[in-house]
Every structure is written in C-alpha cells, then in structure tokens.
Coordinates of C-alpha atoms and ligand atoms in Angstrom, one line a residue:
M20 CA 7.1 2.3 25.7
I21 CA 10.4 3.4 26.5
D22 CA 11.9 5.3 23.5
F23 CA 15.4 4.1 23.5
K24 CA 16.7 6.1 20.3
N25 CA 15.3 9.2 22.2
K26 CA 16.8 8.3 25.5
I27 CA 20.2 7.9 23.8
S28 CA 20.1 11.4 22.0
E29 CA 18.9 13.2 24.9
E30 CA 22.3 12.2 26.5
I31 CA 24.3 12.9 23.3
A32 CA 22.6 16.4 23.0
K33 CA 23.9 17.3 26.7
V34 CA 27.6 17.0 25.6
T35 CA 27.6 18.2 22.2
Q36 CA 26.1 21.4 20.8
L37 CA 23.5 19.4 18.6
E38 CA 19.6 19.2 19.2
V39 CA 18.0 15.8 20.0
K40 CA 15.8 15.8 16.9
E41 CA 18.9 16.2 14.8
I42 CA 20.8 13.6 16.8
E43 CA 17.8 11.2 16.4
S44 CA 18.1 11.6 12.7
Y45 CA 21.7 10.6 12.5
I46 CA 21.4 7.5 14.8
E47 CA 21.7 4.3 12.9
M48 CA 20.2 0.7 13.3
P49 CA 23.4 -1.3 13.1
P50 CA 23.5 -4.3 10.6
N51 CA 24.7 -6.7 13.2
E52 CA 24.3 -7.6 16.9
E53 CA 28.3 -6.9 17.6
M54 CA 27.7 -3.4 16.7
G55 CA 24.8 -2.9 19.5
D56 CA 21.2 -1.7 18.7
Y57 CA 21.7 1.8 18.1
S58 CA 24.7 3.6 16.7
F59 CA 26.0 7.0 16.6
P60 CA 28.2 8.2 13.9
C61 CA 30.6 11.0 14.8
F62 CA 31.7 12.0 11.1
R63 CA 29.4 14.9 11.2
L64 CA 31.1 16.4 14.2
A65 CA 34.5 16.3 12.6
K66 CA 34.2 19.8 11.0
T67 CA 32.9 21.8 14.0
L68 CA 35.2 20.0 16.5
K69 CA 38.2 19.9 14.1
K70 CA 39.2 16.4 15.3
A71 CA 39.4 13.1 13.7
P72 CA 35.9 11.3 14.1
Q73 CA 37.4 8.3 15.8
V74 CA 38.8 10.7 18.7
I75 CA 35.5 12.4 18.7
A76 CA 34.1 9.1 19.2
Q77 CA 36.1 8.0 22.2
E78 CA 35.9 11.3 23.9
L79 CA 32.1 11.3 23.8
K80 CA 31.7 7.9 24.9
E81 CA 33.7 9.2 28.1
Q82 CA 31.3 11.9 28.7
I83 CA 28.0 10.4 27.9
N84 CA 26.0 9.2 31.1
V85 CA 23.1 7.0 30.1
D86 CA 21.1 5.1 32.7
E87 CA 22.4 1.5 32.8
S88 CA 19.0 0.2 33.4
L89 CA 18.2 1.4 30.1
I90 CA 21.3 1.2 28.1
E91 CA 23.5 -1.7 29.5
K92 CA 26.7 -1.1 27.5
V93 CA 28.4 1.8 25.4
E94 CA 31.1 1.0 23.1
V95 CA 33.3 2.7 20.5
M96 CA 34.0 1.2 17.4
N97 CA 36.0 3.5 14.8
A98 CA 34.0 6.8 14.3
Y99 CA 30.7 5.1 15.8
I100 CA 29.4 5.0 19.3
N101 CA 27.6 2.0 19.8
F102 CA 24.9 1.4 22.4
F103 CA 23.5 -1.8 23.7
V104 CA 19.9 -1.9 25.1
N105 CA 19.2 -3.3 28.5
P106 CA 17.4 -6.7 27.7
K107 CA 15.2 -6.4 30.7
A108 CA 14.2 -3.0 30.0
L109 CA 13.4 -3.9 26.6
T110 CA 11.6 -6.9 27.4
E111 CA 9.2 -5.4 30.0
T112 CA 8.4 -2.0 27.7
V113 CA 7.4 -4.3 24.7
L114 CA 5.5 -6.9 26.7
T115 CA 3.8 -4.3 28.6
E116 CA 2.8 -2.1 25.7
V117 CA 1.7 -5.1 23.4
T118 CA -0.3 -6.6 26.1
E119 CA -2.0 -3.5 27.1
K120 CA -2.5 -2.0 23.6
K121 CA -3.1 -5.3 21.7
E122 CA -4.3 -4.7 18.2
K123 CA -3.5 -0.9 18.5
F124 CA 0.1 -1.7 19.2
G125 CA 2.3 0.4 16.7
S126 CA -0.3 2.8 15.9
S127 CA -0.2 6.5 16.9
N128 CA -1.7 9.7 16.4
I129 CA 0.8 11.7 14.4
G130 CA -1.5 11.9 11.7
E131 CA -4.3 13.4 13.9
G132 CA -6.2 16.3 12.0
K133 CA -4.6 15.7 8.7
N134 CA -6.3 14.6 5.6
I135 CA -4.7 12.3 3.1
V136 CA -6.8 11.7 -0.3
I137 CA -5.7 8.5 -1.8
D138 CA -6.7 7.6 -5.5
Y139 CA -6.4 4.0 -5.9
S140 CA -7.8 0.9 -8.1
S141 CA -9.6 3.5 -10.5
P142 CA -10.3 0.6 -13.5
N143 CA -12.0 2.0 -16.7
I144 CA -15.8 1.1 -17.2
A145 CA -16.6 -1.6 -19.9
K146 CA -12.9 -2.5 -20.0
P147 CA -11.5 -5.6 -18.2
F148 CA -10.1 -5.1 -14.6
H149 CA -6.4 -5.7 -15.4
I150 CA -3.4 -7.0 -13.3
G151 CA -2.2 -3.5 -13.2
H152 CA -5.4 -2.4 -11.6
L153 CA -5.0 -5.2 -8.9
R154 CA -1.8 -3.8 -7.7
S155 CA -3.3 -0.1 -7.8
T156 CA -6.0 -1.5 -5.6
V157 CA -4.0 -3.7 -3.2
I158 CA -1.1 -0.9 -2.8
G159 CA -3.8 2.0 -2.6
S160 CA -5.7 -0.1 0.1
A161 CA -2.5 -0.9 2.0
L162 CA -1.5 2.8 2.2
Y163 CA -4.9 3.7 3.3
K164 CA -4.9 1.1 6.1
I165 CA -1.2 2.1 7.2
Y166 CA -2.1 5.9 7.3
S167 CA -5.1 5.6 9.1
F168 CA -3.2 3.5 11.6
L169 CA -1.2 6.7 12.4
G170 CA -4.2 8.6 12.9
Y171 CA -4.7 10.0 9.4
N172 CA -8.0 10.8 8.0
C173 CA -8.0 9.1 5.0
I174 CA -10.4 9.5 2.1
G175 CA -10.1 6.7 -0.7
I176 CA -11.2 7.6 -4.0
N177 CA -11.8 5.1 -6.8
H178 CA -11.4 7.5 -9.7
L179 CA -13.4 5.3 -12.2
G180 CA -12.4 5.6 -16.0
D181 CA -16.1 6.2 -16.9
Y182 CA -15.9 9.1 -19.4
G183 CA -14.4 9.9 -22.7
T184 CA -14.8 9.5 -26.4
Q185 CA -15.0 5.6 -26.1
F186 CA -18.4 5.8 -24.7
G187 CA -19.6 7.4 -28.1
K188 CA -18.5 4.4 -29.7
L189 CA -19.8 1.8 -27.2
I190 CA -23.2 3.5 -27.3
E191 CA -23.2 3.3 -31.1
G192 CA -22.3 -0.4 -31.1
Y193 CA -24.7 -1.1 -28.4
K194 CA -27.6 0.7 -30.6
R195 CA -26.8 -1.4 -33.5
W196 CA -26.2 -4.7 -32.1
G197 CA -27.2 -4.4 -28.2
T198 CA -29.5 -7.4 -28.4
E199 CA -26.9 -9.8 -30.0
Y200 CA -24.9 -9.6 -27.0
N201 CA -25.6 -10.4 -23.2
I202 CA -24.2 -7.7 -21.5
E203 CA -26.0 -8.2 -18.2
E204 CA -24.8 -11.6 -17.6
N205 CA -21.4 -10.9 -18.6
P206 CA -20.9 -7.3 -18.9
I207 CA -17.1 -6.6 -19.5
D208 CA -16.5 -9.6 -21.9
E209 CA -19.6 -8.5 -23.8
L210 CA -19.1 -4.9 -24.1
T211 CA -15.4 -5.4 -25.0
K212 CA -16.6 -7.3 -27.9
I213 CA -19.0 -4.7 -29.1
Y214 CA -16.4 -2.3 -28.6
V215 CA -13.8 -4.1 -30.8
R216 CA -16.5 -4.4 -33.3
I217 CA -17.6 -1.1 -33.6
N218 CA -14.0 0.1 -33.7
N219 CA -13.6 -2.0 -36.9
L220 CA -16.5 -0.4 -38.5
C221 CA -15.1 3.0 -37.7
K222 CA -12.2 2.3 -39.6
E223 CA -14.1 1.1 -42.7
D224 CA -16.8 3.8 -42.8
E225 CA -16.2 7.6 -41.7
S226 CA -19.8 8.1 -41.0
V227 CA -19.9 5.5 -38.0
L228 CA -17.1 7.5 -36.7
D229 CA -19.1 10.5 -36.8
A230 CA -22.2 9.0 -35.4
C231 CA -19.8 7.9 -32.5
R232 CA -18.5 11.7 -31.9
D233 CA -22.0 12.7 -32.1
N234 CA -23.3 10.1 -29.5
F235 CA -20.5 11.4 -27.0
K236 CA -21.3 14.9 -27.7
K237 CA -25.1 14.0 -26.8
L238 CA -23.8 12.2 -23.5
E239 CA -22.2 15.5 -22.6
D240 CA -25.1 17.5 -23.0
G241 CA -27.4 15.1 -21.1
D242 CA -29.5 13.4 -23.8
T243 CA -31.7 11.1 -22.2
Y244 CA -31.0 8.1 -24.2
C245 CA -27.5 8.1 -24.3
V246 CA -27.4 9.0 -20.5
E247 CA -29.6 6.0 -19.7
I248 CA -27.1 3.6 -21.7
W249 CA -24.0 5.1 -20.5
K250 CA -25.3 4.6 -16.6
K251 CA -26.3 1.0 -17.6
F252 CA -22.8 0.1 -18.8
R253 CA -21.4 2.1 -15.6
E254 CA -23.5 0.2 -13.4
L255 CA -23.1 -3.5 -14.8
S256 CA -19.1 -2.9 -15.0
L257 CA -19.4 -1.8 -11.4
K258 CA -21.2 -4.8 -10.3
E259 CA -18.6 -6.7 -11.9
F260 CA -15.7 -5.0 -10.3
Q261 CA -17.3 -5.1 -6.9
R262 CA -17.1 -9.1 -6.9
I263 CA -13.1 -8.1 -7.1
Y264 CA -13.2 -5.8 -4.5
D265 CA -15.4 -8.3 -2.2
L266 CA -12.9 -10.9 -2.8
L267 CA -10.3 -8.6 -1.7
D268 CA -12.0 -6.8 0.9
V269 CA -11.4 -3.4 -0.5
K270 CA -13.6 -0.4 0.2
F271 CA -13.7 3.4 -1.3
D272 CA -15.1 6.4 0.3
S273 CA -15.8 7.8 -2.9
L274 CA -16.6 6.6 -6.5
N275 CA -16.4 9.9 -8.1
G276 CA -15.0 8.9 -11.4
E277 CA -13.8 10.9 -14.5
A278 CA -17.5 11.8 -15.6
F279 CA -18.4 13.2 -12.1
Y280 CA -16.1 16.3 -13.4
S281 CA -17.8 16.5 -16.8
D282 CA -19.3 20.0 -15.5
K283 CA -16.4 20.9 -13.7
M284 CA -13.8 21.3 -16.5
Q285 CA -15.2 24.5 -18.0
E286 CA -13.9 26.3 -14.6
V287 CA -10.3 24.7 -15.3
V288 CA -10.3 25.7 -18.8
E289 CA -11.0 29.4 -17.7
L290 CA -8.6 29.5 -14.9
L291 CA -6.0 28.4 -17.4
E292 CA -7.0 31.0 -19.7
K293 CA -6.7 33.6 -17.3
S294 CA -3.2 32.4 -16.6
G295 CA -2.1 33.3 -19.8
K296 CA -0.4 29.9 -20.5
L297 CA -3.3 28.3 -22.2
I298 CA -2.1 28.3 -25.8
E299 CA -3.5 27.3 -29.5
S300 CA -1.5 24.4 -31.2
E301 CA -2.6 22.8 -34.5
G302 CA -6.2 23.5 -33.6
A303 CA -6.1 22.1 -29.8
R304 CA -5.5 24.1 -26.4
V305 CA -2.5 22.9 -24.6
I306 CA 0.0 24.1 -21.8
D307 CA 3.5 24.6 -23.0
L308 CA 6.0 22.8 -20.4
E309 CA 8.8 22.9 -22.6
D310 CA 10.7 24.9 -19.9
K311 CA 10.1 22.0 -17.7
Q312 CA 11.3 19.8 -20.4
M313 CA 8.1 18.1 -21.0
P314 CA 5.7 17.6 -23.8
P315 CA 2.9 20.0 -23.9
C316 CA -0.2 18.9 -21.6
L317 CA -3.3 18.8 -23.8
I318 CA -6.2 20.6 -22.3
E319 CA -8.8 20.5 -25.2
K320 CA -8.7 18.5 -28.2
T321 CA -9.1 20.0 -31.8
N322 CA -12.8 19.0 -31.6
G323 CA -13.4 20.9 -28.5
S324 CA -13.7 17.7 -26.0
T325 CA -11.5 17.5 -22.9
T326 CA -9.1 15.2 -21.8
Y327 CA -8.0 12.7 -19.2
A328 CA -5.5 15.5 -18.1
T329 CA -8.4 18.1 -17.9
R330 CA -10.6 15.9 -15.8
D331 CA -7.5 15.2 -13.4
L332 CA -7.0 18.8 -13.1
A333 CA -10.8 19.5 -12.3
A334 CA -10.2 16.6 -9.6
I335 CA -7.5 18.2 -8.0
L336 CA -9.7 21.6 -7.8
Y337 CA -12.4 19.4 -6.1
R338 CA -10.3 17.6 -3.8
V339 CA -8.7 20.5 -2.5
R340 CA -12.1 22.3 -2.0
T341 CA -13.8 19.1 -0.6
Y342 CA -11.0 17.6 1.3
N343 CA -8.7 20.2 2.4
F344 CA -6.0 17.5 1.7
D345 CA -2.7 17.4 3.4
K346 CA -1.5 15.0 0.9
A347 CA -3.1 13.6 -2.3
L348 CA -1.5 10.4 -3.5
Y349 CA -2.3 8.8 -6.9
V350 CA -1.5 4.9 -7.2
T351 CA -1.1 3.8 -11.0
S352 CA 1.6 2.0 -12.9
Y353 CA 4.9 3.8 -13.7
E354 CA 3.5 4.3 -17.4
Q355 CA 1.6 7.4 -16.2
I356 CA 4.6 9.1 -14.8
L357 CA 4.5 11.7 -16.9
H358 CA 0.8 12.3 -17.1
F359 CA 1.1 13.1 -13.1
K360 CA 4.2 15.2 -13.7
Q361 CA 2.5 17.4 -16.2
I362 CA -0.7 17.8 -14.2
F363 CA 1.1 18.4 -11.1
E364 CA 2.9 21.3 -12.9
V365 CA -0.3 22.5 -14.6
S366 CA -2.1 22.6 -11.1
K367 CA 0.1 25.3 -10.2
L368 CA -1.9 27.5 -12.7
L369 CA -5.3 26.9 -11.0
G370 CA -4.7 29.6 -8.5
I371 CA -4.6 27.2 -5.2
D372 CA -2.3 27.6 -2.4
E373 CA 1.4 25.8 -2.7
K374 CA 0.5 23.9 0.2
Y375 CA -1.8 21.8 -2.0
T376 CA 0.3 21.5 -5.2
E377 CA 3.4 20.7 -3.5
N378 CA 1.7 17.9 -2.0
L379 CA 0.6 15.9 -4.8
V380 CA 2.3 12.7 -4.8
H381 CA 2.3 10.2 -7.8
I382 CA 3.0 6.7 -6.2
P383 CA 4.1 4.7 -9.4
F384 CA 4.7 0.8 -9.4
G385 CA 6.0 -1.9 -11.8
M386 CA 4.6 -4.2 -14.2
V387 CA 3.5 -7.8 -13.5
Q388 CA 5.4 -10.3 -15.3
L389 CA 3.5 -13.6 -15.8
K390 CA 5.7 -16.6 -15.5
T391 CA 4.3 -18.2 -18.5
G392 CA 2.6 -21.4 -19.2
K393 CA 0.9 -21.7 -15.8
M394 CA -1.5 -19.1 -15.9
S395 CA -5.1 -19.9 -17.1
T396 CA -5.9 -17.2 -19.5
R397 CA -8.9 -16.4 -21.4
E398 CA -8.7 -14.4 -24.8
G399 CA -5.4 -13.8 -25.5
N400 CA -3.3 -12.0 -23.3
I401 CA -5.7 -10.6 -20.9
I402 CA -5.8 -12.1 -17.6
K403 CA -9.4 -12.0 -15.8
L404 CA -8.5 -10.9 -12.5
E405 CA -11.4 -12.5 -10.9
D406 CA -10.4 -16.0 -12.6
L407 CA -6.7 -15.3 -11.3
L408 CA -8.1 -14.8 -7.4
N409 CA -10.5 -17.7 -7.6
E410 CA -7.5 -20.0 -9.2
S411 CA -5.5 -19.1 -6.1
I412 CA -8.5 -19.9 -3.8
S413 CA -8.8 -23.5 -5.7
R414 CA -5.1 -24.2 -5.7
V415 CA -5.1 -23.5 -1.8
K416 CA -8.2 -25.8 -1.4
E417 CA -6.4 -28.5 -3.3
I418 CA -3.4 -28.3 -1.0
I419 CA -5.8 -28.4 1.9
E420 CA -7.7 -31.1 0.6
T421 CA -4.3 -33.1 0.4
K422 CA -2.5 -32.0 3.8
N423 CA -5.4 -31.3 6.0
P424 CA -8.6 -32.9 4.6
E425 CA -10.3 -32.6 8.3
L426 CA -10.1 -28.9 8.7
E427 CA -12.8 -26.8 9.7
D428 CA -14.7 -24.3 7.2
K429 CA -12.1 -25.2 4.4
D430 CA -13.7 -22.8 2.0
E431 CA -13.4 -19.8 4.2
V432 CA -9.6 -20.7 5.1
A433 CA -8.7 -21.6 1.5
K434 CA -10.0 -18.0 0.6
I435 CA -8.3 -16.2 3.3
I436 CA -5.0 -17.7 2.2
G437 CA -5.3 -17.8 -1.3
I438 CA -6.3 -13.9 -1.4
G439 CA -3.7 -13.3 1.1
A440 CA -0.9 -15.1 -1.1
V441 CA -1.8 -12.8 -4.2
I442 CA -2.0 -9.6 -1.9
F443 CA 1.6 -10.5 -0.1
N444 CA 2.9 -11.4 -3.5
D445 CA 2.1 -8.1 -4.6
L446 CA 3.4 -6.2 -1.7
Y447 CA 6.7 -8.0 -0.9
N448 CA 8.8 -5.8 -3.3
S449 CA 9.6 -2.3 -3.6
R450 CA 6.6 -1.1 -5.7
I451 CA 8.6 0.2 -8.6
K452 CA 10.1 -3.2 -9.1
D453 CA 8.3 -5.5 -12.0
E454 CA 6.5 -8.2 -10.0
I455 CA 6.7 -11.8 -10.9
F456 CA 3.7 -13.7 -11.0
D457 CA 4.6 -17.4 -10.0
W458 CA 1.9 -19.8 -8.5
D459 CA 4.5 -22.2 -6.9
E460 CA 6.7 -19.4 -5.2
M461 CA 3.8 -17.5 -3.8
L462 CA 1.9 -20.3 -2.6
N463 CA 5.0 -22.0 -1.0
F464 CA 4.2 -22.6 2.8
N465 CA 7.9 -22.3 3.7
G466 CA 9.0 -19.7 1.3
E467 CA 8.7 -15.7 2.2
T468 CA 5.0 -15.7 1.2
G469 CA 1.6 -15.0 2.8
P470 CA 0.7 -18.5 3.6
Y471 CA 4.0 -18.6 5.7
L472 CA 2.9 -15.6 7.5
Q473 CA -0.4 -17.2 8.0
Y474 CA 1.0 -20.5 9.2
I475 CA 3.3 -18.8 11.7
Y476 CA 0.5 -17.2 13.1
V477 CA -1.6 -20.2 13.3
R478 CA 1.1 -21.8 15.2
T479 CA 1.3 -19.1 17.9
N480 CA -2.4 -19.3 18.0
S481 CA -2.7 -23.0 18.6
L482 CA -0.2 -22.7 21.2
I483 CA -2.2 -20.5 23.2
N484 CA -5.2 -22.6 22.6
K485 CA -3.1 -25.7 23.6
A486 CA -2.2 -24.0 26.9
G487 CA -6.0 -22.7 27.2
Y488 CA -4.8 -19.4 28.8
V489 CA -2.6 -16.0 28.1
P490 CA -0.5 -15.4 31.3
E491 CA -0.7 -11.8 32.9
I492 CA 2.2 -10.0 32.6
K493 CA 2.3 -9.0 36.2
N494 CA 2.7 -13.0 37.0
V495 CA 5.4 -13.5 34.6
D496 CA 9.0 -13.5 35.4
L497 CA 10.6 -11.5 32.3
K498 CA 14.0 -12.4 33.1
L499 CA 13.2 -16.1 31.9
L500 CA 13.1 -14.6 28.2
Q501 CA 16.7 -13.2 28.1
D502 CA 18.1 -16.1 25.8
K503 CA 19.2 -15.0 22.2
A504 CA 16.2 -16.1 20.4
S505 CA 13.8 -14.3 22.8
I506 CA 15.4 -11.1 22.5
K507 CA 15.7 -11.2 19.0
V508 CA 12.0 -11.7 18.8
L509 CA 11.6 -8.9 21.2
K510 CA 13.5 -6.3 19.3
C511 CA 11.8 -7.1 16.5
L512 CA 8.3 -6.5 18.4
Y513 CA 9.9 -3.2 19.6
N514 CA 10.5 -1.9 16.0
F515 CA 6.9 -2.4 14.7
G516 CA 5.8 1.3 15.2
D517 CA 8.9 2.6 13.5
I518 CA 8.4 0.4 10.5
I519 CA 5.0 1.4 10.0
K520 CA 6.1 4.9 10.0
Q521 CA 8.9 4.3 7.6
S522 CA 6.7 2.4 5.4
A523 CA 4.1 5.6 5.5
D524 CA 6.9 8.0 4.7
K525 CA 8.1 6.1 1.8
Y526 CA 4.7 5.1 0.7
E527 CA 6.1 1.5 0.8
P528 CA 4.1 -1.3 2.0
Y529 CA 6.7 -3.7 1.4
I530 CA 8.6 -2.5 4.4
I531 CA 5.9 -3.9 6.8
A532 CA 5.9 -7.1 4.6
R533 CA 9.2 -7.7 5.1
Y534 CA 9.1 -7.0 8.6
L535 CA 6.5 -9.6 9.1
I536 CA 8.7 -12.2 7.4
D537 CA 11.4 -11.2 9.8
L538 CA 9.4 -11.4 12.9
S539 CA 8.1 -14.8 11.5
Q540 CA 11.5 -16.3 11.1
A541 CA 12.8 -14.9 14.4
F542 CA 9.4 -16.6 16.0
S543 CA 10.4 -19.6 14.3
S544 CA 13.7 -20.0 15.6
F545 CA 12.6 -19.1 19.0
Y546 CA 10.2 -21.9 18.8
N547 CA 12.4 -24.3 17.5
E548 CA 15.0 -23.6 20.4
N549 CA 12.7 -23.4 23.1
K550 CA 9.9 -25.5 24.2
I551 CA 6.9 -24.0 25.1
I552 CA 4.3 -26.2 26.5
G553 CA 5.0 -28.7 28.9
E554 CA 8.1 -26.7 30.4
K555 CA 8.3 -25.7 34.1
Q556 CA 5.1 -23.5 34.8
E557 CA 7.1 -20.1 34.8
I558 CA 9.2 -20.9 31.8
Q559 CA 5.9 -21.9 30.1
D560 CA 4.1 -18.6 31.0
A561 CA 7.1 -16.6 30.1
R562 CA 7.4 -18.2 26.7
L563 CA 3.5 -18.2 26.1
L564 CA 3.3 -14.4 26.7
L565 CA 6.1 -13.9 24.0
T566 CA 4.1 -16.0 21.7
Y567 CA 0.9 -14.3 22.3
A568 CA 2.6 -11.1 21.4
V569 CA 3.9 -12.4 18.4
G570 CA 0.5 -13.3 17.2
I571 CA -0.9 -9.9 17.9
V572 CA 1.6 -8.1 15.9
L573 CA 1.6 -10.6 13.1
K574 CA -2.3 -10.2 12.9
S575 CA -2.2 -6.5 13.0
G576 CA 0.6 -6.1 10.5
A577 CA -1.0 -8.5 8.0
K578 CA -4.3 -6.2 8.7
L579 CA -2.3 -3.3 7.5
L580 CA -1.6 -5.0 4.1
G581 CA -5.1 -6.3 3.6
I582 CA -4.5 -9.7 4.6
K583 CA -6.6 -11.9 7.0
M584 CA -5.3 -14.5 9.3
P585 CA -7.1 -17.9 9.7
N586 CA -7.6 -19.3 13.0
K587 CA -6.6 -22.8 11.9
M588 CA -5.0 -24.2 8.4
Ligands
LIG616 N1 -8.3 5.0 -15.0 C1 -7.0 5.0 -15.3 C2 -6.3 3.9 -15.9 O1 -6.9 2.8 -15.9 C3 -6.6 5.2 -14.0 C4 -6.8 6.6 -13.0 C5 -5.7 6.9 -12.0 N2 -6.2 8.1 -11.2 C6 -6.2 9.5 -11.8 N3 -6.8 10.5 -10.9 N4 -5.8 9.7 -13.2 O2 -5.2 4.0 -16.3

C-alpha cells in the first residue's frame, strides 16, 4: 500500500536537514478535513532556522515538490503545512490491498523473531472467578491477538493462583467436612463455603490454625494426601474456569501457576542473598526499597514460607530462560500497581540482563462498576461470571425472539452477540478507566456497542449476498467512489494498519474498538447516502466492492478483540 506519510516525509527531508524517520514522527493527522490528511508543524524548525514558524511553513511549501498523483494539494495554515491525499490514489491503493490480503489486511511482520509473554486472566483456584479476572482475560487475550497479527510470537500464560497458605486451610476443612459438600458438582461455591467455615474455626481455635499451617507445610514437602487433595481442588476449579474460557473462546499456551514455582524459589532467595540486599526485618526477610520510595518487598515470611512476590520473581527468571522474551506483560487491575513496581525493581537483583528487567510491563486496568438493581447476583456482592455471560446471551435471545423470530441458528447468534457485547463493553474505553456495566447500554443495537458493529457487518454481508457476487477490482471503475461519504470510508480503511500498531504500542485495545465504531458509522453514512443494489451496473459494482472491503476489516478488527461476527442477525 502506498505510504503517504512516508512519501511526504521524503519530500520534506529533501528540503530540510531532518531525517525521514524524524519527520514521520512529527507529522500529525489533522482533526478536520479542511486541514488536509497530514500536517507538518514547523515549530521545531524555528530554532535552527531562526525564523518564525509561519514563515518557514510558507517557504517550505514553495520548495516541496510532491507527486500530484499522490498528493493533490499542499496548503499552509499558520505554522502548519497541510497535505491533501489524492483520492484516486487512495481508492486504488486501499481497495487493491484489501482485496489482495483479505483478512490479513493490516497485519505486519514488525514483530518477527520477537517473543512476547502475556500473563493474563490468572484467577485463584477455589475462589470465584470475578469480574476483574474477566477484564484481565479479555484485555490480555486481545493483546495476544493484536501482537500476533503484527508478527510477534506470543506466549499466553494463565498464572493461576494455585498456591499459598489458604490451601492448608482448605485441606483442613475438606478433611473435616468434605463429605458434607458437593465439590464435584459445584467446586468453587462449595470450596468457598468450606473456606469461610474453616476460617471461622481458626479464629476460635488456635490449634486448628496450627493444623492448617501444618497442612501447607506438608503440601510443600510433597505429602501424598495433601498433594492429592490440592490437585483435586485445582482440577475441579479449572474445569469450572474452562467453561468461562470456552464461552469467551480464550486460550493459553501455559497454565503454569504459582505452584509451578514452588521448587524454583530457593534460587531466588539465594540470588537475593548474594546481592547482599536481603535483610531481616521483624523476623521476616525483605528487600528494602526505601530509596525507591516504596515499602519493603516481602520475600520470606516469619515462618519461612514464601510469598506471592517471591513466586513472581521465580516466574521472571523462568520466563527469561524459557521464552527469552522481548517483553513480558502482566495484565491485572490497578490494585496491583505497587506489587509489580516492587518485583520489577527487585528483579534487577537477580543477575539477569537489563534487556529483560527493562521490558517487564504491568498493564493495569480500572474496576468494574455495576449499575445497581439490574444485575442478578448470588450470595452478596459476588457476581458469578458464568451467570453474567449467560445472562447476556439470554437477553439477546429475547431480543431476537421479538425482533426476528424466524432467524436461523438463533442460539448460536445469541451467543455470538451476547458475548461480543460483554467483550466490547470491556474494551471500549481506555483500560485504566473504571468500567460501567449497564445492560441497556451494552446491548443497544444503535449505540457504540458490540451488537452495533455486528449489525453493520451483517448489513455488508447481506448486501453482498443479495447481489450474489463480489466484483473484481480490475473491472471496477474506481472513479465512481469519489464522493465524500465513500472517501471517508476509504480513509478509515487506509488507517487500519496504523491503528493496530498504535493499539499495540500503548497496550490499548480500545483504540481498535473505537476505530471499528468510526468505520461502522462511516459505512452507515455511505450506505444512507448511496443506493447500492439496483443502481447502474458500474455504480453498483464500485459500491459493492467498497462494502465488501468494509466487511473484511470489520470482521478482522473485531476478531482482534475476541469478538465474532454472525452472518445474519
Ligand atoms: N492471581 C492473581 C489475582 O487474582 C493475579 C495474578 C497476576 N499475575 C501475576 N504474575 N502476578 O489477583
């Protein structure tokens, strides 16, 4: 595809002292059409050239000599030089590229040979999979798909919370009352009940607490009975989590959770000892981080047992050695910002190369706020995620029953739309913002929602089906797509690849989500203004080709977010 920004930059480079790459980084996309498609601000040149930026803009404009078949017009506005892309060149390059590459349009190989580890979802065994884990799952999985599309080799890790002293308690509870609870049927609920009960007993009776500690110690030492029960808890919980992953269609390359590191923490402790920074503090061992304005990082508790942080440090070592990563990402709520700051700092004491410790990235996200009253909850405030996803599906099913009862594959379509709505709602805002969970809003087919995207996609699809063919680009007169609405759609399509890169650079899937809404809205205006089927053949062909291209990009963009498209709805 023609890289307009690069072409412009090359021309500017010829008449200034600047490098093409540098110019590219200065070029902006103006906020409105009157200012052109690309804009070069001249402020930076003022210092070296010792002239007013407006004067520089005027002078440069006279010297720049861009090919008119690419850039149709160059104008100066204050200190900016504005460039207007030639619509014919735009149309041709976009449609050629989309029809050639199809679902690969927008992909790239900038990540070739680079490994990215993504730690996401990571729920805790025997505890409810809560809505924060949903966010981690959805954001992490989107990043996985986005980076893969850019050619990176991604390794998705579900760092399960399957270790820690609470398992000593659970084992004790299970020993005492295991037969009273149906953990096979309903593992998380039942194990949670056992946990609450044993916790209460521990508060009353110190000796029970000792027994729990003893169980955990035994578990660490590989005691057959304890390990067996622990395994059972883990398997049953995973089976329950798997139902959620199936609904969301999320996958992992590794399920190495915290327990996996149980035999790998000794090395961490030794390395930290060697660094001379591991100090005693009130019976525990910590790394002091006062000079980094952080509380100390707890490595070993008073009773000698290790911590969440120690396991994460062992995981860093392991991931360095196993995956030789260029980047390691961790997707959790912002509540863990301090934890990751601490372990990233401490990781510098493990004797691994800076290229690893500098590329550990925490990707925090905001909390989910529920619009009260409408959410069906079970016990107290814990919302069961599976219920929530199923509720979304059944709400969509109801809508379909009233609006389009004849639809084929109603159940499958309801699932695609219901799940898509939840995922889109999760990804539509900058991740650090708290998310509002409001059924009416996220299921509004005319809003900025998943169902809206799917609806527009279905429209492109049904237009193609109605026509019964996709025109071949060599037979299409591209001059017929030069009206405002068509050009707007084409410009949007042109930007897809750039949008994906931005989204990856900032770890922000919402950039793609917003883009898809923009594209849908642009297509919707195009569709409202232009008759497609039943026009003169050549006009129909041109508009149909554009429609086809929009469908492709909507579908592959949605796929990057983990959202599927129905063929009909
Ligand atoms: N299990 C943790 C939780 O539920 C999240 C783990 C995130 N990953 C990590 N490597 N610490 O809060």
